[in-house]
Amino acid sequence: MSAQPRYVSQLKGQKAVIIGGSSGLGFAVASALIEEGASVVISSSNQSKLDDAVKRLNDPKLQYNADPSRVSAKACNLLGEGMEESLANLFSSVGEFDHLIHTAGDPLAISPLEQASYHQILKAGEVRFFSAILAAKTAQPHLRKGGSITLTTGSISVSPRPDWAIISGFAGGLISLGRQLAYDLSKYDLRVNVVSPGGVETELWSGMPQDKRQKTFEAMSQRALTGKIAQPYEVAQTYIGLLKDTNITAQTIYTDSGALYGPRP
Ligand SMILES: NC(=O)c1ccc[n+]([C@@H]2O[C@H](COP(=O)([O-])OP(=O)(O)OC[C@H]3O[C@@H](n4cnc5c(N)ncnc54)[C@H](OP(=O)(O)O)[C@@H]3O)[C@@H](O)[C@H]2O)c1
């Protein structure tokens, strides 16, 4: 009998749910998983964005190994008190699956602390932080043994910037959350890890005026040891690695252009 692949087809036939899969990092992870032969269910709050993402993922001119039978989408709004019920409905409709990837994030609440109200602080954590806790809770009964959960934080957790205190607090919390979930969910034979990107050129920044966005990307490139702003397809490789390496759990992986140690000498 000839040797079976150990490295290239590991995710083939597996099923992943990507919360935040309609754009940016989540979309890139979905695209990478389709290349790998996995099935994906992408979720976000906006049905027309989801429809457009599904179209791109199913287009053989844009997507390697495109196969519409392995792609589906379901809307789920992570704002407000209905969040837990929406997540529970999402996972019930998916049934059993292998991997949960959480990349959902709404516009960044960057604000001088003096102007931040109690409600603004709570709202800033809903999609990025609170929904990650409830997603883990509601997904667990549907996740197959040997599966995984991957959360997303950001380099603001280790590298302060002016007016980022609120986001930074939630970003740091996500690292502890991932570690604790890895501990708690190990009894279900599940692994949990966290990805910490630095600046990545995604739709997250599209709310910024074009010239300010350009300046922000240039500043990020100058701080980077790689000398450029990251692209989503690069960072998606880290998520895929975390899914494939069945030995890694309770870790945060930094894919941040080396910005902590930049600029280049
Ligand atoms: N890009 C960067 O430079 C960078 C750096 C470090 C960390 N991060 C973090 O990485 C995560 C992903 O960022 P990204 O760059 O991929 O952002 P993105 O392109 O804006 O994607 C965010 C995703 O979250 C979804 N989302 C937003 N509000 C939602 C809601 N209320 N309910 C459900 N889904 C919602 C969006 O879809 P809908 O609009 O359709 O809901 C979209 O699919 C975020 O937490 C971000 O803070 C990003």
PDB file of C-alpha atoms and ligand atoms in Angstrom:
ATOM      1  CA  MET A   1       0.000   0.000   0.000  1.00  0.00           C
ATOM      2  CA  SER A   2       1.370   3.456  -0.853  1.00  0.00           C
ATOM      3  CA  ALA A   3       1.877   6.175   1.748  1.00  0.00           C
ATOM      4  CA  GLN A   4      -1.054   8.409   2.692  1.00  0.00           C
ATOM      5  CA  PRO A   5      -0.585  12.216   2.911  1.00  0.00           C
ATOM      6  CA  ARG A   6       0.124  13.474   6.394  1.00  0.00           C
ATOM      7  CA  TYR A   7       0.513  17.171   5.649  1.00  0.00           C
ATOM      8  CA  VAL A   8      -1.451  18.270   2.610  1.00  0.00           C
ATOM      9  CA  SER A   9      -4.920  16.772   2.977  1.00  0.00           C
ATOM     10  CA  GLN A  10      -5.433  16.821   6.705  1.00  0.00           C
ATOM     11  CA  LEU A  11      -8.465  19.129   6.609  1.00  0.00           C
ATOM     12  CA  LYS A  12     -10.092  17.498   3.566  1.00  0.00           C
ATOM     13  CA  GLY A  13     -13.690  16.507   4.368  1.00  0.00           C
ATOM     14  CA  GLN A  14     -13.739  18.481   7.632  1.00  0.00           C
ATOM     15  CA  LYS A  15     -16.261  21.234   8.312  1.00  0.00           C
ATOM     16  CA  ALA A  16     -15.550  24.686   9.726  1.00  0.00           C
ATOM     17  CA  VAL A  17     -17.793  27.539  10.832  1.00  0.00           C
ATOM     18  CA  ILE A  18     -16.269  30.996  10.398  1.00  0.00           C
ATOM     19  CA  ILE A  19     -17.936  33.749  12.382  1.00  0.00           C
ATOM     20  CA  GLY A  20     -16.858  36.910  10.576  1.00  0.00           C
ATOM     21  CA  GLY A  21     -16.376  35.029   7.292  1.00  0.00           C
ATOM     22  CA  SER A  22     -17.914  37.641   4.993  1.00  0.00           C
ATOM     23  CA  SER A  23     -14.751  39.755   4.771  1.00  0.00           C
ATOM     24  CA  GLY A  24     -11.143  40.299   5.806  1.00  0.00           C
ATOM     25  CA  LEU A  25      -9.380  37.583   7.782  1.00  0.00           C
ATOM     26  CA  GLY A  26     -12.444  35.338   8.079  1.00  0.00           C
ATOM     27  CA  PHE A  27     -13.016  35.397   4.321  1.00  0.00           C
ATOM     28  CA  ALA A  28      -9.342  34.546   3.694  1.00  0.00           C
ATOM     29  CA  VAL A  29      -9.532  31.630   6.156  1.00  0.00           C
ATOM     30  CA  ALA A  30     -12.667  30.367   4.366  1.00  0.00           C
ATOM     31  CA  SER A  31     -10.854  30.604   1.035  1.00  0.00           C
ATOM     32  CA  ALA A  32      -7.826  28.724   2.430  1.00  0.00           C
ATOM     33  CA  LEU A  33     -10.065  26.003   3.864  1.00  0.00           C
ATOM     34  CA  ILE A  34     -11.769  25.513   0.497  1.00  0.00           C
ATOM     35  CA  GLU A  35      -8.330  25.100  -1.104  1.00  0.00           C
ATOM     36  CA  GLU A  36      -7.644  22.450   1.563  1.00  0.00           C
ATOM     37  CA  GLY A  37     -10.812  20.522   0.617  1.00  0.00           C
ATOM     38  CA  ALA A  38     -12.798  21.414   3.747  1.00  0.00           C
ATOM     39  CA  SER A  39     -16.421  22.595   3.897  1.00  0.00           C
ATOM     40  CA  VAL A  40     -17.150  26.055   5.250  1.00  0.00           C
ATOM     41  CA  VAL A  41     -20.133  27.819   6.736  1.00  0.00           C
ATOM     42  CA  ILE A  42     -19.488  31.553   6.799  1.00  0.00           C
ATOM     43  CA  SER A  43     -21.460  33.801   9.095  1.00  0.00           C
ATOM     44  CA  SER A  44     -21.800  37.531   9.720  1.00  0.00           C
ATOM     45  CA  SER A  45     -24.597  40.026  10.324  1.00  0.00           C
ATOM     46  CA  ASN A  46     -25.106  41.228   6.761  1.00  0.00           C
ATOM     47  CA  GLN A  47     -26.884  38.888   4.318  1.00  0.00           C
ATOM     48  CA  SER A  48     -25.890  40.768   1.160  1.00  0.00           C
ATOM     49  CA  LYS A  49     -22.203  40.738   2.201  1.00  0.00           C
ATOM     50  CA  LEU A  50     -22.544  37.001   2.843  1.00  0.00           C
ATOM     51  CA  ASP A  51     -24.166  36.435  -0.568  1.00  0.00           C
ATOM     52  CA  ASP A  52     -21.341  38.320  -2.258  1.00  0.00           C
ATOM     53  CA  ALA A  53     -18.701  36.368  -0.288  1.00  0.00           C
ATOM     54  CA  VAL A  54     -20.306  33.035  -1.255  1.00  0.00           C
ATOM     55  CA  LYS A  55     -20.297  34.110  -4.919  1.00  0.00           C
ATOM     56  CA  ARG A  56     -16.552  34.869  -4.756  1.00  0.00           C
ATOM     57  CA  LEU A  57     -15.764  31.623  -2.903  1.00  0.00           C
ATOM     58  CA  ASN A  58     -17.664  29.635  -5.543  1.00  0.00           C
ATOM     59  CA  ASP A  59     -16.123  31.359  -8.556  1.00  0.00           C
ATOM     60  CA  PRO A  60     -13.450  29.058 -10.079  1.00  0.00           C
ATOM     61  CA  LYS A  61     -11.769  32.127 -11.634  1.00  0.00           C
ATOM     62  CA  LEU A  62     -11.159  33.549  -8.152  1.00  0.00           C
ATOM     63  CA  GLN A  63     -11.067  30.457  -5.928  1.00  0.00           C
ATOM     64  CA  TYR A  64      -8.783  27.420  -6.323  1.00  0.00           C
ATOM     65  CA  ASN A  65     -10.598  24.106  -5.794  1.00  0.00           C
ATOM     66  CA  ALA A  66     -13.984  25.923  -5.826  1.00  0.00           C
ATOM     67  CA  ASP A  67     -16.875  23.600  -5.023  1.00  0.00           C
ATOM     68  CA  PRO A  68     -20.272  25.156  -4.221  1.00  0.00           C
ATOM     69  CA  SER A  69     -21.344  21.968  -2.422  1.00  0.00           C
ATOM     70  CA  ARG A  70     -18.784  22.804   0.285  1.00  0.00           C
ATOM     71  CA  VAL A  71     -19.819  26.446   0.875  1.00  0.00           C
ATOM     72  CA  SER A  72     -22.795  27.839   2.730  1.00  0.00           C
ATOM     73  CA  ALA A  73     -23.673  30.969   4.681  1.00  0.00           C
ATOM     74  CA  LYS A  74     -25.953  31.902   7.515  1.00  0.00           C
ATOM     75  CA  ALA A  75     -26.528  35.353   8.968  1.00  0.00           C
ATOM     76  CA  CYS A  76     -26.083  35.836  12.715  1.00  0.00           C
ATOM     77  CA  ASN A  77     -26.051  39.249  14.391  1.00  0.00           C
ATOM     78  CA  LEU A  78     -23.721  39.415  17.371  1.00  0.00           C
ATOM     79  CA  LEU A  79     -25.079  42.651  18.788  1.00  0.00           C
ATOM     80  CA  GLY A  80     -27.499  42.867  21.692  1.00  0.00           C
ATOM     81  CA  GLU A  81     -29.129  40.502  24.119  1.00  0.00           C
ATOM     82  CA  GLY A  82     -30.286  38.155  21.353  1.00  0.00           C
ATOM     83  CA  MET A  83     -26.635  37.216  20.690  1.00  0.00           C
ATOM     84  CA  GLU A  84     -26.697  33.873  22.519  1.00  0.00           C
ATOM     85  CA  GLU A  85     -29.931  32.736  20.871  1.00  0.00           C
ATOM     86  CA  SER A  86     -28.647  33.777  17.419  1.00  0.00           C
ATOM     87  CA  LEU A  87     -25.441  31.787  17.962  1.00  0.00           C
ATOM     88  CA  ALA A  88     -27.356  28.757  19.258  1.00  0.00           C
ATOM     89  CA  ASN A  89     -29.595  28.889  16.155  1.00  0.00           C
ATOM     90  CA  LEU A  90     -26.557  29.161  13.887  1.00  0.00           C
ATOM     91  CA  PHE A  91     -24.883  26.068  15.354  1.00  0.00           C
ATOM     92  CA  SER A  92     -28.133  24.065  15.476  1.00  0.00           C
ATOM     93  CA  SER A  93     -28.635  24.733  11.768  1.00  0.00           C
ATOM     94  CA  VAL A  94     -25.042  23.609  11.002  1.00  0.00           C
ATOM     95  CA  GLY A  95     -25.181  20.398  13.044  1.00  0.00           C
ATOM     96  CA  GLU A  96     -21.888  18.631  13.835  1.00  0.00           C
ATOM     97  CA  PHE A  97     -18.691  20.294  12.720  1.00  0.00           C
ATOM     98  CA  ASP A  98     -14.939  20.236  13.376  1.00  0.00           C
ATOM     99  CA  HIS A  99     -13.595  23.770  13.726  1.00  0.00           C
ATOM    100  CA  LEU A 100     -14.916  27.124  14.901  1.00  0.00           C
ATOM    101  CA  ILE A 101     -13.025  30.219  13.762  1.00  0.00           C
ATOM    102  CA  HIS A 102     -14.044  33.556  15.270  1.00  0.00           C
ATOM    103  CA  THR A 103     -12.826  36.664  13.407  1.00  0.00           C
ATOM    104  CA  ALA A 104     -15.896  38.895  13.850  1.00  0.00           C
ATOM    105  CA  GLY A 105     -15.214  42.508  14.727  1.00  0.00           C
ATOM    106  CA  ASP A 106     -17.201  45.721  14.230  1.00  0.00           C
ATOM    107  CA  PRO A 107     -15.694  49.194  13.638  1.00  0.00           C
ATOM    108  CA  LEU A 108     -12.897  49.880  16.146  1.00  0.00           C
ATOM    109  CA  ALA A 109     -13.954  51.930  19.181  1.00  0.00           C
ATOM    110  CA  ILE A 110     -10.816  54.075  19.277  1.00  0.00           C
ATOM    111  CA  SER A 111     -11.624  56.911  21.648  1.00  0.00           C
ATOM    112  CA  PRO A 112      -9.966  59.118  24.244  1.00  0.00           C
ATOM    113  CA  LEU A 113     -10.797  57.580  27.605  1.00  0.00           C
ATOM    114  CA  GLU A 114     -12.321  60.848  28.837  1.00  0.00           C
ATOM    115  CA  GLN A 115     -15.018  60.515  26.174  1.00  0.00           C
ATOM    116  CA  ALA A 116     -15.845  56.825  26.732  1.00  0.00           C
ATOM    117  CA  SER A 117     -19.142  56.103  28.458  1.00  0.00           C
ATOM    118  CA  TYR A 118     -20.147  52.896  30.240  1.00  0.00           C
ATOM    119  CA  HIS A 119     -22.433  51.941  27.363  1.00  0.00           C
ATOM    120  CA  GLN A 120     -19.791  52.645  24.706  1.00  0.00           C
ATOM    121  CA  ILE A 121     -17.332  50.440  26.576  1.00  0.00           C
ATOM    122  CA  LEU A 122     -19.833  47.575  26.804  1.00  0.00           C
ATOM    123  CA  LYS A 123     -20.773  47.950  23.130  1.00  0.00           C
ATOM    124  CA  ALA A 124     -17.111  47.900  22.070  1.00  0.00           C
ATOM    125  CA  GLY A 125     -16.775  44.416  23.559  1.00  0.00           C
ATOM    126  CA  GLU A 126     -19.945  42.840  22.185  1.00  0.00           C
ATOM    127  CA  VAL A 127     -18.806  41.507  18.812  1.00  0.00           C
ATOM    128  CA  ARG A 128     -15.065  41.077  19.539  1.00  0.00           C
ATOM    129  CA  PHE A 129     -15.145  39.693  23.080  1.00  0.00           C
ATOM    130  CA  PHE A 130     -18.525  38.737  24.555  1.00  0.00           C
ATOM    131  CA  SER A 131     -19.603  36.923  21.408  1.00  0.00           C
ATOM    132  CA  ALA A 132     -16.384  34.858  21.489  1.00  0.00           C
ATOM    133  CA  ILE A 133     -17.333  33.559  24.957  1.00  0.00           C
ATOM    134  CA  LEU A 134     -20.890  32.749  23.910  1.00  0.00           C
ATOM    135  CA  ALA A 135     -19.742  31.254  20.601  1.00  0.00           C
ATOM    136  CA  ALA A 136     -17.488  28.827  22.484  1.00  0.00           C
ATOM    137  CA  LYS A 137     -20.338  27.984  24.873  1.00  0.00           C
ATOM    138  CA  THR A 138     -22.957  27.395  22.182  1.00  0.00           C
ATOM    139  CA  ALA A 139     -20.643  25.682  19.662  1.00  0.00           C
ATOM    140  CA  GLN A 140     -19.121  23.159  22.054  1.00  0.00           C
ATOM    141  CA  PRO A 141     -22.013  20.630  21.976  1.00  0.00           C
ATOM    142  CA  HIS A 142     -21.791  20.603  18.150  1.00  0.00           C
ATOM    143  CA  LEU A 143     -18.009  20.314  17.833  1.00  0.00           C
ATOM    144  CA  ARG A 144     -16.648  16.861  17.048  1.00  0.00           C
ATOM    145  CA  LYS A 145     -13.971  15.388  19.299  1.00  0.00           C
ATOM    146  CA  GLY A 146     -10.536  16.308  18.009  1.00  0.00           C
ATOM    147  CA  GLY A 147     -11.883  19.658  16.776  1.00  0.00           C
ATOM    148  CA  SER A 148     -10.767  23.177  17.583  1.00  0.00           C
ATOM    149  CA  ILE A 149     -11.736  26.758  18.324  1.00  0.00           C
ATOM    150  CA  THR A 150      -9.582  29.646  17.088  1.00  0.00           C
ATOM    151  CA  LEU A 151     -10.183  33.178  18.364  1.00  0.00           C
ATOM    152  CA  THR A 152      -8.752  36.463  17.094  1.00  0.00           C
ATOM    153  CA  THR A 153      -7.115  39.223  19.094  1.00  0.00           C
ATOM    154  CA  GLY A 154      -4.616  41.834  17.850  1.00  0.00           C
ATOM    155  CA  SER A 155      -1.183  43.250  18.575  1.00  0.00           C
ATOM    156  CA  ILE A 156      -2.763  46.116  20.531  1.00  0.00           C
ATOM    157  CA  SER A 157      -2.838  43.601  23.415  1.00  0.00           C
ATOM    158  CA  VAL A 158       0.954  43.908  23.711  1.00  0.00           C
ATOM    159  CA  SER A 159       1.729  47.214  21.985  1.00  0.00           C
ATOM    160  CA  PRO A 160      -0.120  50.298  23.354  1.00  0.00           C
ATOM    161  CA  ARG A 161      -1.205  53.174  21.079  1.00  0.00           C
ATOM    162  CA  PRO A 162      -2.933  56.458  21.939  1.00  0.00           C
ATOM    163  CA  ASP A 163      -6.686  56.095  22.635  1.00  0.00           C
ATOM    164  CA  TRP A 164      -6.885  52.294  22.197  1.00  0.00           C
ATOM    165  CA  ALA A 165      -7.469  51.465  25.912  1.00  0.00           C
ATOM    166  CA  ILE A 166     -10.932  49.935  25.461  1.00  0.00           C
ATOM    167  CA  ILE A 167     -10.033  47.704  22.501  1.00  0.00           C
ATOM    168  CA  SER A 168      -6.726  46.836  24.158  1.00  0.00           C
ATOM    169  CA  GLY A 169      -8.523  45.600  27.274  1.00  0.00           C
ATOM    170  CA  PHE A 170     -10.737  43.255  25.270  1.00  0.00           C
ATOM    171  CA  ALA A 171      -7.768  42.163  23.121  1.00  0.00           C
ATOM    172  CA  GLY A 172      -5.804  41.169  26.225  1.00  0.00           C
ATOM    173  CA  GLY A 173      -8.892  39.422  27.590  1.00  0.00           C
ATOM    174  CA  LEU A 174      -9.120  37.283  24.462  1.00  0.00           C
ATOM    175  CA  ILE A 175      -5.658  35.843  25.157  1.00  0.00           C
ATOM    176  CA  SER A 176      -6.660  34.767  28.666  1.00  0.00           C
ATOM    177  CA  LEU A 177     -10.011  33.553  27.381  1.00  0.00           C
ATOM    178  CA  GLY A 178      -8.359  31.300  24.797  1.00  0.00           C
ATOM    179  CA  ARG A 179      -6.035  29.795  27.400  1.00  0.00           C
ATOM    180  CA  GLN A 180      -8.844  29.158  29.889  1.00  0.00           C
ATOM    181  CA  LEU A 181     -11.168  27.716  27.223  1.00  0.00           C
ATOM    182  CA  ALA A 182      -8.364  25.377  26.141  1.00  0.00           C
ATOM    183  CA  TYR A 183      -8.210  24.157  29.739  1.00  0.00           C
ATOM    184  CA  ASP A 184     -11.989  23.846  30.235  1.00  0.00           C
ATOM    185  CA  LEU A 185     -12.786  22.276  26.855  1.00  0.00           C
ATOM    186  CA  SER A 186      -9.921  19.785  26.867  1.00  0.00           C
ATOM    187  CA  LYS A 187     -12.332  17.325  28.516  1.00  0.00           C
ATOM    188  CA  TYR A 188     -14.313  17.358  25.254  1.00  0.00           C
ATOM    189  CA  ASP A 189     -11.104  16.690  23.288  1.00  0.00           C
ATOM    190  CA  LEU A 190     -11.152  20.212  21.836  1.00  0.00           C
ATOM    191  CA  ARG A 191      -8.180  22.539  21.339  1.00  0.00           C
ATOM    192  CA  VAL A 192      -8.411  26.328  21.631  1.00  0.00           C
ATOM    193  CA  ASN A 193      -5.902  28.874  20.315  1.00  0.00           C
ATOM    194  CA  VAL A 194      -5.776  32.580  19.521  1.00  0.00           C
ATOM    195  CA  VAL A 195      -4.324  34.421  16.518  1.00  0.00           C
ATOM    196  CA  SER A 196      -2.908  37.899  17.113  1.00  0.00           C
ATOM    197  CA  PRO A 197      -2.464  39.837  13.853  1.00  0.00           C
ATOM    198  CA  GLY A 198      -0.762  43.190  13.506  1.00  0.00           C
ATOM    199  CA  GLY A 199      -2.004  45.572  10.810  1.00  0.00           C
ATOM    200  CA  VAL A 200      -3.671  43.742   7.899  1.00  0.00           C
ATOM    201  CA  GLU A 201      -5.141  45.391   4.810  1.00  0.00           C
ATOM    202  CA  THR A 202      -8.791  44.368   5.203  1.00  0.00           C
ATOM    203  CA  GLU A 203     -12.248  45.899   5.019  1.00  0.00           C
ATOM    204  CA  LEU A 204     -11.902  46.720   8.744  1.00  0.00           C
ATOM    205  CA  TRP A 205     -10.232  49.973   7.711  1.00  0.00           C
ATOM    206  CA  SER A 206     -12.724  50.879   4.987  1.00  0.00           C
ATOM    207  CA  GLY A 207     -14.612  53.298   7.259  1.00  0.00           C
ATOM    208  CA  MET A 208     -11.554  55.564   7.269  1.00  0.00           C
ATOM    209  CA  PRO A 209     -11.273  58.306   4.622  1.00  0.00           C
ATOM    210  CA  GLN A 210      -9.002  57.120   1.779  1.00  0.00           C
ATOM    211  CA  ASP A 211      -6.105  59.524   2.512  1.00  0.00           C
ATOM    212  CA  LYS A 212      -6.098  58.769   6.257  1.00  0.00           C
ATOM    213  CA  ARG A 213      -6.239  55.027   5.498  1.00  0.00           C
ATOM    214  CA  GLN A 214      -3.296  55.342   3.121  1.00  0.00           C
ATOM    215  CA  LYS A 215      -1.275  57.187   5.781  1.00  0.00           C
ATOM    216  CA  THR A 216      -2.195  54.550   8.405  1.00  0.00           C
ATOM    217  CA  PHE A 217      -1.053  51.727   6.088  1.00  0.00           C
ATOM    218  CA  GLU A 218       2.196  53.592   5.332  1.00  0.00           C
ATOM    219  CA  ALA A 219       2.860  54.067   9.069  1.00  0.00           C
ATOM    220  CA  MET A 220       2.181  50.346   9.664  1.00  0.00           C
ATOM    221  CA  SER A 221       4.543  49.394   6.814  1.00  0.00           C
ATOM    222  CA  GLN A 222       7.283  51.598   8.269  1.00  0.00           C
ATOM    223  CA  ARG A 223       6.994  49.920  11.687  1.00  0.00           C
ATOM    224  CA  ALA A 224       7.085  46.431  10.158  1.00  0.00           C
ATOM    225  CA  LEU A 225      10.236  44.307   9.940  1.00  0.00           C
ATOM    226  CA  THR A 226       8.650  42.816   6.807  1.00  0.00           C
ATOM    227  CA  GLY A 227       8.567  46.365   5.369  1.00  0.00           C
ATOM    228  CA  LYS A 228       4.921  46.145   4.284  1.00  0.00           C
ATOM    229  CA  ILE A 229       1.381  45.843   5.557  1.00  0.00           C
ATOM    230  CA  ALA A 230       0.141  42.237   5.810  1.00  0.00           C
ATOM    231  CA  GLN A 231      -2.413  40.781   3.401  1.00  0.00           C
ATOM    232  CA  PRO A 232      -5.261  38.568   4.673  1.00  0.00           C
ATOM    233  CA  TYR A 233      -4.074  35.492   2.710  1.00  0.00           C
ATOM    234  CA  GLU A 234      -0.758  35.608   4.619  1.00  0.00           C
ATOM    235  CA  VAL A 235      -2.381  35.697   8.057  1.00  0.00           C
ATOM    236  CA  ALA A 236      -4.885  32.978   7.052  1.00  0.00           C
ATOM    237  CA  GLN A 237      -1.944  30.528   6.932  1.00  0.00           C
ATOM    238  CA  THR A 238      -1.591  30.842  10.705  1.00  0.00           C
ATOM    239  CA  TYR A 239      -5.225  29.833  11.270  1.00  0.00           C
ATOM    240  CA  ILE A 240      -4.767  26.845   8.947  1.00  0.00           C
ATOM    241  CA  GLY A 241      -1.588  25.854  10.812  1.00  0.00           C
ATOM    242  CA  LEU A 242      -3.443  25.966  14.136  1.00  0.00           C
ATOM    243  CA  LEU A 243      -6.188  23.735  12.744  1.00  0.00           C
ATOM    244  CA  LYS A 244      -3.692  21.224  11.339  1.00  0.00           C
ATOM    245  CA  ASP A 245      -1.283  21.016  14.272  1.00  0.00           C
ATOM    246  CA  THR A 246      -3.217  18.729  16.618  1.00  0.00           C
ATOM    247  CA  ASN A 247      -0.496  19.240  19.229  1.00  0.00           C
ATOM    248  CA  ILE A 248      -1.084  22.966  19.768  1.00  0.00           C
ATOM    249  CA  THR A 249      -3.565  24.314  22.297  1.00  0.00           C
ATOM    250  CA  ALA A 250      -3.820  27.198  24.812  1.00  0.00           C
ATOM    251  CA  GLN A 251      -1.467  29.335  22.691  1.00  0.00           C
ATOM    252  CA  THR A 252      -1.558  32.776  21.114  1.00  0.00           C
ATOM    253  CA  ILE A 253       0.314  33.064  17.825  1.00  0.00           C
ATOM    254  CA  TYR A 254       1.528  36.497  16.728  1.00  0.00           C
ATOM    255  CA  THR A 255       1.512  37.147  12.982  1.00  0.00           C
ATOM    256  CA  ASP A 256       2.278  40.839  13.186  1.00  0.00           C
ATOM    257  CA  SER A 257       4.887  41.758  10.535  1.00  0.00           C
ATOM    258  CA  GLY A 258       7.469  41.925  13.347  1.00  0.00           C
ATOM    259  CA  ALA A 259       6.072  45.363  14.173  1.00  0.00           C
ATOM    260  CA  LEU A 260       6.897  45.026  17.873  1.00  0.00           C
ATOM    261  CA  TYR A 261      10.600  45.154  16.968  1.00  0.00           C
ATOM    262  CA  GLY A 262      10.493  47.567  14.036  1.00  0.00           C
ATOM    263  CA  PRO A 263      11.233  49.760  12.251  1.00  0.00           C
ATOM    264  CA  ARG A 264      13.861  48.034  10.120  1.00  0.00           C
ATOM    265  CA  PRO A 265      17.400  49.138  11.043  1.00  0.00           C
TER     266      PRO A 265
HETATM  267  N1  LIG B   1      -7.289  44.083   9.962  1.00  0.00           N
HETATM  268  C1  LIG B   1      -6.408  44.367  10.915  1.00  0.00           C
HETATM  269  O1  LIG B   1      -5.486  45.193  10.721  1.00  0.00           O
HETATM  270  C2  LIG B   1      -6.506  43.677  12.258  1.00  0.00           C
HETATM  271  C3  LIG B   1      -5.400  43.738  13.114  1.00  0.00           C
HETATM  272  C4  LIG B   1      -5.470  43.127  14.362  1.00  0.00           C
HETATM  273  C5  LIG B   1      -6.639  42.507  14.758  1.00  0.00           C
HETATM  274  N2  LIG B   1      -7.708  42.481  13.917  1.00  0.00           N
HETATM  275  C6  LIG B   1      -8.937  41.855  14.408  1.00  0.00           C
HETATM  276  O2  LIG B   1      -9.253  40.753  13.605  1.00  0.00           O
HETATM  277  C7  LIG B   1     -10.682  40.590  13.548  1.00  0.00           C
HETATM  278  C8  LIG B   1     -11.083  40.509  12.078  1.00  0.00           C
HETATM  279  O3  LIG B   1     -10.726  41.716  11.449  1.00  0.00           O
HETATM  280  P1  LIG B   1     -10.826  41.949   9.879  1.00  0.00           P
HETATM  281  O4  LIG B   1      -9.715  42.815   9.523  1.00  0.00           O
HETATM  282  O5  LIG B   1     -11.020  40.652   9.188  1.00  0.00           O
HETATM  283  O6  LIG B   1     -12.177  42.814   9.821  1.00  0.00           O
HETATM  284  P2  LIG B   1     -13.347  42.862   8.730  1.00  0.00           P
HETATM  285  O7  LIG B   1     -12.834  42.627   7.365  1.00  0.00           O
HETATM  286  O8  LIG B   1     -14.079  44.131   8.994  1.00  0.00           O
HETATM  287  O9  LIG B   1     -14.267  41.613   9.120  1.00  0.00           O
HETATM  288  C9  LIG B   1     -15.055  41.630  10.276  1.00  0.00           C
HETATM  289  C10 LIG B   1     -16.136  40.585  10.166  1.00  0.00           C
HETATM  290  O10 LIG B   1     -16.974  40.689  11.328  1.00  0.00           O
HETATM  291  C11 LIG B   1     -18.339  40.720  10.894  1.00  0.00           C
HETATM  292  N3  LIG B   1     -19.179  41.468  11.833  1.00  0.00           N
HETATM  293  C12 LIG B   1     -19.131  42.794  12.109  1.00  0.00           C
HETATM  294  N4  LIG B   1     -20.137  43.130  12.943  1.00  0.00           N
HETATM  295  C13 LIG B   1     -20.829  41.982  13.191  1.00  0.00           C
HETATM  296  C14 LIG B   1     -21.980  41.676  13.962  1.00  0.00           C
HETATM  297  N5  LIG B   1     -22.654  42.607  14.640  1.00  0.00           N
HETATM  298  N6  LIG B   1     -22.428  40.397  13.978  1.00  0.00           N
HETATM  299  C15 LIG B   1     -21.779  39.439  13.276  1.00  0.00           C
HETATM  300  N7  LIG B   1     -20.682  39.658  12.522  1.00  0.00           N
HETATM  301  C16 LIG B   1     -20.214  40.917  12.488  1.00  0.00           C
HETATM  302  C17 LIG B   1     -18.271  41.397   9.529  1.00  0.00           C
HETATM  303  O11 LIG B   1     -19.389  41.102   8.703  1.00  0.00           O
HETATM  304  P3  LIG B   1     -20.773  41.925   8.637  1.00  0.00           P
HETATM  305  O12 LIG B   1     -20.420  43.366   8.443  1.00  0.00           O
HETATM  306  O13 LIG B   1     -21.471  41.303   7.482  1.00  0.00           O
HETATM  307  O14 LIG B   1     -21.495  41.652   9.909  1.00  0.00           O
HETATM  308  C18 LIG B   1     -17.037  40.734   8.955  1.00  0.00           C
HETATM  309  O15 LIG B   1     -17.354  39.465   8.440  1.00  0.00           O
HETATM  310  C19 LIG B   1     -11.286  41.802  14.275  1.00  0.00           C
HETATM  311  O16 LIG B   1     -11.599  41.457  15.600  1.00  0.00           O
HETATM  312  C20 LIG B   1     -10.139  42.803  14.265  1.00  0.00           C
HETATM  313  O17 LIG B   1     -10.200  43.720  15.329  1.00  0.00           O
HETATM  314  C21 LIG B   1      -7.657  43.031  12.676  1.00  0.00           C
END
